[in-house]
Short mmCIF file of C-alpha atoms and ligand atoms in Angstrom, two decimals:
data_model
loop_
_atom_site.label_atom_id
_atom_site.label_comp_id
_atom_site.label_asym_id
_atom_site.label_seq_id
_atom_site.Cartn_x
_atom_site.Cartn_y
_atom_site.Cartn_z
CA MET A 1196 16.59 -7.39 -31.38
CA SER A 1197 13.51 -8.05 -29.43
CA ALA A 1198 10.14 -6.81 -30.64
CA ILE A 1199 9.36 -5.16 -27.44
CA ASP A 1200 11.34 -2.05 -27.40
CA LEU A 1201 12.64 -1.84 -23.92
CA GLY A 1202 15.25 0.70 -25.33
CA ALA A 1203 12.52 3.18 -26.04
CA PHE A 1204 11.51 2.81 -22.72
CA ALA A 1205 14.44 3.59 -21.11
CA ALA A 1206 15.13 6.37 -23.70
CA ALA A 1207 11.70 7.95 -22.36
CA ILE A 1208 12.70 7.74 -18.52
CA ILE A 1209 16.12 9.20 -19.51
CA GLN A 1210 14.45 11.77 -21.07
CA GLY A 1211 11.66 12.48 -18.84
CA GLU A 1212 9.17 11.51 -20.98
CA ILE A 1213 7.74 8.92 -18.25
CA GLU A 1214 8.10 10.61 -14.79
CA ILE A 1215 9.00 8.46 -11.66
CA ILE A 1216 6.69 9.72 -8.72
CA ASP A 1217 7.63 8.48 -5.37
CA LEU A 1218 4.61 6.88 -4.17
CA THR A 1219 6.41 6.17 -0.56
CA HIS A 1220 6.64 8.11 2.94
CA THR A 1221 9.74 8.28 4.55
CA LEU A 1222 10.83 5.92 6.53
CA ALA A 1223 11.17 7.30 10.65
CA PRO A 1224 9.95 6.95 14.03
CA GLU A 1225 7.34 10.08 13.99
CA PHE A 1226 5.56 8.09 11.16
CA PRO A 1227 2.50 6.45 12.64
CA THR A 1228 2.60 2.81 13.37
CA ILE A 1229 -0.51 0.74 13.58
CA VAL A 1230 -2.52 0.50 16.81
CA LEU A 1231 -4.67 -2.99 17.30
CA PRO A 1232 -6.98 -3.32 20.29
CA PRO A 1233 -4.79 -3.68 23.45
CA GLU A 1234 -5.59 -7.56 23.71
CA PHE A 1235 -3.74 -8.08 20.66
CA GLY A 1236 -0.03 -8.06 20.02
CA GLN A 1237 1.33 -4.65 18.66
CA SER A 1238 4.14 -3.58 15.96
CA SER A 1239 7.70 -2.10 16.70
CA PRO A 1240 7.54 1.56 15.86
CA VAL A 1241 10.31 2.63 13.34
CA ARG A 1242 13.93 2.87 15.23
CA ILE A 1243 17.04 4.17 13.37
CA GLU A 1244 20.35 3.87 15.68
CA THR A 1245 23.34 5.63 14.32
CA ILE A 1246 26.00 2.85 14.61
CA SER A 1247 29.11 5.38 13.66
CA ARG A 1248 29.08 8.43 11.89
CA TYR A 1249 32.74 9.70 11.15
CA ASP A 1250 33.61 9.42 14.64
CA ALA A 1251 35.38 7.25 17.33
CA ASP A 1252 32.96 4.23 16.31
CA GLY A 1253 33.74 4.87 12.71
CA PRO A 1254 36.05 7.67 11.56
CA ALA A 1255 35.21 7.40 7.65
CA TRP A 1256 31.86 5.72 7.44
CA TYR A 1257 28.49 6.34 8.69
CA TRP A 1258 25.85 3.69 9.22
CA ASN A 1259 22.70 2.91 10.88
CA ASN A 1260 20.87 -0.24 12.73
CA ILE A 1261 16.98 0.00 11.71
CA THR A 1262 14.30 -1.89 13.80
CA LEU A 1263 10.88 -1.79 11.59
CA GLY A 1264 7.78 -4.12 11.94
CA GLU A 1265 6.72 -5.80 8.52
CA HIS A 1266 3.56 -3.29 8.47
CA THR A 1267 5.26 -0.09 9.23
CA GLY A 1268 5.35 3.02 6.70
CA THR A 1269 4.48 2.62 3.30
CA HIS A 1270 4.48 -1.16 2.85
CA LEU A 1271 3.17 -4.15 1.11
CA ASP A 1272 0.58 -7.22 2.72
CA ALA A 1273 1.12 -10.05 1.52
CA PRO A 1274 -1.38 -13.09 1.48
CA VAL A 1275 0.01 -14.98 4.15
CA HIS A 1276 -0.34 -11.77 6.33
CA TRP A 1277 -4.25 -13.25 6.79
CA VAL A 1278 -5.33 -16.35 8.01
CA THR A 1279 -7.70 -16.26 4.82
CA GLY A 1280 -4.44 -16.87 2.82
CA LYS A 1281 -2.37 -18.80 4.91
CA ASP A 1282 -2.29 -22.10 3.04
CA LEU A 1283 -2.08 -20.42 -0.39
CA PRO A 1284 0.91 -21.24 -2.78
CA ASP A 1285 3.71 -18.56 -2.93
CA ASN A 1286 1.86 -16.26 -0.21
CA SER A 1287 4.61 -14.28 1.54
CA VAL A 1288 6.46 -11.79 0.30
CA ASP A 1289 10.18 -13.97 -0.75
CA THR A 1290 7.80 -15.91 -2.69
CA MET A 1291 5.58 -13.30 -4.28
CA PRO A 1292 6.23 -13.57 -8.01
CA THR A 1293 8.40 -11.31 -9.91
CA ARG A 1294 5.70 -10.45 -12.39
CA SER A 1295 3.13 -9.08 -10.08
CA MET A 1296 6.01 -6.42 -8.65
CA ILE A 1297 5.12 -4.25 -11.93
CA ALA A 1298 1.30 -3.30 -12.77
CA PRO A 1299 -1.11 -0.86 -14.17
CA ALA A 1300 -2.98 0.94 -11.72
CA CYS A 1301 -6.34 2.59 -11.68
CA VAL A 1302 -6.91 5.50 -9.24
CA VAL A 1303 -10.06 6.07 -7.64
CA ASP A 1304 -10.57 9.71 -6.49
CA CYS A 1305 -11.96 9.57 -2.99
CA SER A 1306 -10.42 13.04 -1.64
CA ALA A 1307 -13.83 15.00 -1.64
CA GLN A 1308 -15.56 12.32 0.20
CA ALA A 1309 -12.81 11.46 2.51
CA ALA A 1310 -12.30 15.25 3.43
CA ALA A 1311 -16.22 15.36 4.48
CA ASP A 1312 -16.48 12.04 5.92
CA ALA A 1313 -13.31 10.50 7.91
CA ASP A 1314 -15.20 6.90 7.91
CA PHE A 1315 -16.37 7.45 4.14
CA LEU A 1316 -16.60 3.60 2.63
CA LEU A 1317 -15.68 3.37 -0.93
CA GLY A 1318 -18.60 1.21 -2.71
CA VAL A 1319 -19.35 -0.69 -5.58
CA PRO A 1320 -21.68 2.03 -6.99
CA ALA A 1321 -18.66 4.29 -6.74
CA LEU A 1322 -16.40 2.09 -8.98
CA GLN A 1323 -19.23 1.63 -11.68
CA ALA A 1324 -19.39 5.31 -11.74
CA TRP A 1325 -15.57 5.75 -11.98
CA GLU A 1326 -15.61 3.03 -14.60
CA ALA A 1327 -18.52 4.42 -16.45
CA THR A 1328 -16.00 7.42 -16.94
CA HIS A 1329 -12.33 5.44 -17.54
CA GLY A 1330 -13.21 1.92 -18.73
CA THR A 1331 -13.55 -1.60 -17.03
CA ILE A 1332 -11.13 -2.41 -14.69
CA ALA A 1333 -8.77 -4.64 -16.08
CA GLY A 1334 -7.78 -8.28 -14.39
CA GLY A 1335 -4.17 -7.66 -12.58
CA SER A 1336 -4.44 -3.86 -12.08
CA TRP A 1337 -3.86 -2.35 -8.74
CA VAL A 1338 -6.72 -0.50 -7.53
CA LEU A 1339 -5.56 2.56 -5.54
CA MET A 1340 -7.95 4.93 -3.04
CA ARG A 1341 -6.66 8.39 -3.38
CA THR A 1342 -8.08 10.13 -0.18
CA ASP A 1343 -5.22 12.84 0.20
CA TRP A 1344 -4.73 11.39 3.46
CA SER A 1345 -1.40 11.27 3.30
CA LYS A 1346 -1.03 14.98 3.29
CA ARG A 1347 -2.14 14.93 6.94
CA GLY A 1348 -0.21 15.30 10.16
CA PRO A 1349 0.46 12.41 12.09
CA ILE A 1350 -2.32 12.56 14.21
CA ALA A 1351 -4.84 13.45 12.01
CA PHE A 1352 -4.05 10.79 9.69
CA ALA A 1353 -4.10 8.12 12.70
CA ASN A 1354 -6.98 9.62 13.73
CA ILE A 1355 -8.10 7.76 16.66
CA GLY A 1356 -10.95 8.12 18.52
CA PRO A 1357 -12.50 6.90 22.04
CA ASP A 1358 -13.78 4.20 19.76
CA GLY A 1359 -10.63 3.75 17.76
CA PRO A 1360 -9.10 4.86 14.29
CA HIS A 1361 -11.75 6.61 11.74
CA THR A 1362 -10.18 6.84 8.32
CA PRO A 1363 -11.85 5.91 4.87
CA GLY A 1364 -11.56 2.43 3.05
CA PRO A 1365 -13.46 0.30 1.25
CA ASP A 1366 -16.61 -1.64 2.07
CA ALA A 1367 -16.69 -5.29 1.84
CA ASP A 1368 -18.88 -5.43 -0.87
CA ALA A 1369 -16.49 -3.43 -2.87
CA ILE A 1370 -13.72 -5.75 -2.19
CA ARG A 1371 -15.23 -8.61 -3.07
CA TRP A 1372 -16.17 -7.39 -6.15
CA LEU A 1373 -13.07 -6.39 -7.15
CA VAL A 1374 -11.37 -9.63 -6.15
CA GLU A 1375 -14.29 -11.57 -7.91
CA GLU A 1376 -15.39 -9.80 -11.03
CA ARG A 1377 -12.40 -7.79 -11.86
CA GLY A 1378 -9.38 -10.04 -10.78
CA VAL A 1379 -7.28 -6.99 -9.14
CA LEU A 1380 -3.92 -7.71 -8.15
CA GLY A 1381 -4.55 -5.84 -5.01
CA PHE A 1382 -5.86 -2.67 -3.33
CA GLY A 1383 -3.80 0.30 -2.28
CA THR A 1384 -4.77 3.02 0.19
CA GLU A 1385 -3.12 5.91 2.05
CA THR A 1386 -4.23 5.22 5.24
CA ILE A 1387 -2.90 2.88 7.75
CA GLY A 1388 -4.59 0.08 6.54
CA THR A 1389 -6.56 -1.45 3.13
CA ASP A 1390 -9.22 -1.55 5.41
CA ALA A 1391 -11.05 1.37 7.18
CA GLY A 1392 -10.14 2.48 10.58
CA GLN A 1393 -13.63 0.57 11.90
CA GLY A 1394 -13.34 -2.03 9.96
CA GLY A 1395 -12.89 -4.49 12.68
CA HIS A 1396 -16.58 -3.82 12.64
CA PHE A 1397 -17.34 -4.94 9.59
CA ASN A 1398 -19.06 -8.31 8.05
CA PRO A 1399 -16.69 -10.16 7.48
CA PRO A 1400 -13.90 -8.14 10.16
CA TYR A 1401 -11.23 -6.18 7.96
CA PRO A 1402 -12.98 -7.28 4.68
CA ALA A 1403 -10.38 -5.97 2.41
CA HIS A 1404 -7.97 -8.31 4.27
CA HIS A 1405 -10.13 -11.26 4.55
CA TYR A 1406 -10.99 -10.68 0.79
CA LEU A 1407 -7.85 -9.65 -0.99
CA HIS A 1408 -5.66 -12.10 1.37
CA GLY A 1409 -7.59 -15.20 0.85
CA ALA A 1410 -7.52 -14.85 -2.91
CA GLY A 1411 -3.65 -14.60 -3.18
CA ARG A 1412 -3.83 -10.66 -3.57
CA TYR A 1413 -1.86 -7.67 -2.13
CA GLY A 1414 -2.56 -4.62 -0.37
CA LEU A 1415 -0.53 -1.38 -0.14
CA GLN A 1416 -0.95 1.02 2.53
CA CYS A 1417 0.34 4.55 3.64
CA LEU A 1418 1.10 5.52 0.11
CA ALA A 1419 1.48 8.95 -0.92
CA ASN A 1420 1.28 11.13 -4.07
CA LEU A 1421 -1.54 9.44 -5.53
CA ASP A 1422 -2.99 12.93 -6.70
CA ARG A 1423 -0.12 12.75 -8.88
CA LEU A 1424 -1.40 9.58 -10.69
CA PRO A 1425 -3.85 9.78 -13.19
CA PRO A 1426 -7.21 7.55 -12.94
CA THR A 1427 -5.73 5.62 -15.80
CA GLY A 1428 -2.39 4.86 -17.60
CA SER A 1429 -0.16 5.00 -15.06
CA LEU A 1430 2.32 1.52 -14.06
CA VAL A 1431 3.37 0.96 -10.39
CA VAL A 1432 6.83 -0.40 -9.18
CA ALA A 1433 6.02 -1.98 -5.75
CA ALA A 1434 8.79 -4.62 -4.41
CA PRO A 1435 8.85 -5.90 -1.41
CA LEU A 1436 11.93 -6.90 0.64
CA LYS A 1437 12.58 -10.59 0.46
CA ILE A 1438 12.00 -11.56 4.14
CA ARG A 1439 11.97 -15.25 4.52
CA ARG A 1440 8.00 -15.98 5.01
CA GLY A 1441 7.45 -12.66 5.43
CA SER A 1442 3.99 -11.25 6.15
CA GLY A 1443 4.72 -8.08 4.51
CA SER A 1444 7.54 -5.18 3.59
CA PRO A 1445 8.10 -1.49 3.77
CA LEU A 1446 9.30 -0.96 0.57
CA ARG A 1447 9.77 2.20 -1.88
CA VAL A 1448 6.74 2.35 -4.18
CA LEU A 1449 7.08 4.20 -7.82
CA GLY A 1450 4.45 5.32 -9.91
CA LEU A 1451 5.38 5.42 -13.68
CA VAL A 1452 3.46 8.34 -15.63
CA ALA A 1453 3.97 9.11 -19.74
CA THR A 1454 4.06 13.09 -19.83
CA ARG A 1455 2.95 12.90 -23.18
C1 23J B 1871 -2.86 -6.33 11.28
C2 23J B 1871 -4.15 -6.58 12.19
C3 23J B 1871 -5.13 -5.75 11.53
C4 23J B 1871 -4.70 -4.77 10.69
C5 23J B 1871 -3.08 -4.73 10.17
C6 23J B 1871 -2.20 -5.85 10.93
C7 23J B 1871 -2.74 -4.00 9.28
O1 23J B 1871 -3.50 -3.07 8.79
C8 23J B 1871 -1.75 -4.02 8.14
O2 23J B 1871 -0.75 -3.29 8.17
O3 23J B 1871 -1.88 -5.04 7.44
S1 23J B 1871 -5.97 -4.35 9.89
MN1 MN B 1872 -0.42 -4.09 6.48
#
């Protein structure tokens, strides 16, 4: 008998004392895929093609072939995704330490600011204000930026203007501070990237990708239901597909929340 009581943990799940919240969007062709400036390569959208459905191609079975970009739907970014993380050890989804696949989460509610300004940027002062209320962000935590972006329809979700996408995200100082001063495991958003829509114009370009992955940390994008997580105290389960040398992966993300 171990001193750590996993039986009590399992019983709490069975009895509904720990709620398991699905932080994942349904993988489907309708869900927006990131669009980069036209001079760059583009992600495949999601395709789901039926092989058979209890028909001549398979009288008793239903199955599909799927086509996915690594960065489609709710997905994880590994350090190798960015040039700053290209030479780090264990930097792809297949070598991600399993220890990093379950971690506590700090949820920063930016929903009001994002509703007022699609280009809202989360900065260090707002993170320090969050800490004054909820306590210091612990090393090894996910920091999840709640914007309620997941509640938008596809057009408003992508929010593409003539000058590119307009979606909220962290500023460069905030991400560097979370990585260097707080030692976070990663940063998660409800939007299509860990960076703001206009993040390609920041210094450095795409600062969340730059700093997170350069330090061996992770990103989560297109999260859902962050409004159902408390600011502190939840656990996030995020285990990517084991794609050989994969830069990222769609995945099921779960939030565990104690109900008493
Ligand atoms: C490639 C280039 C730039 C960006 C991205 C991918 C993502 O947002 C992603 O899904 O990692 S910003
Ligand atoms: Mn990605």
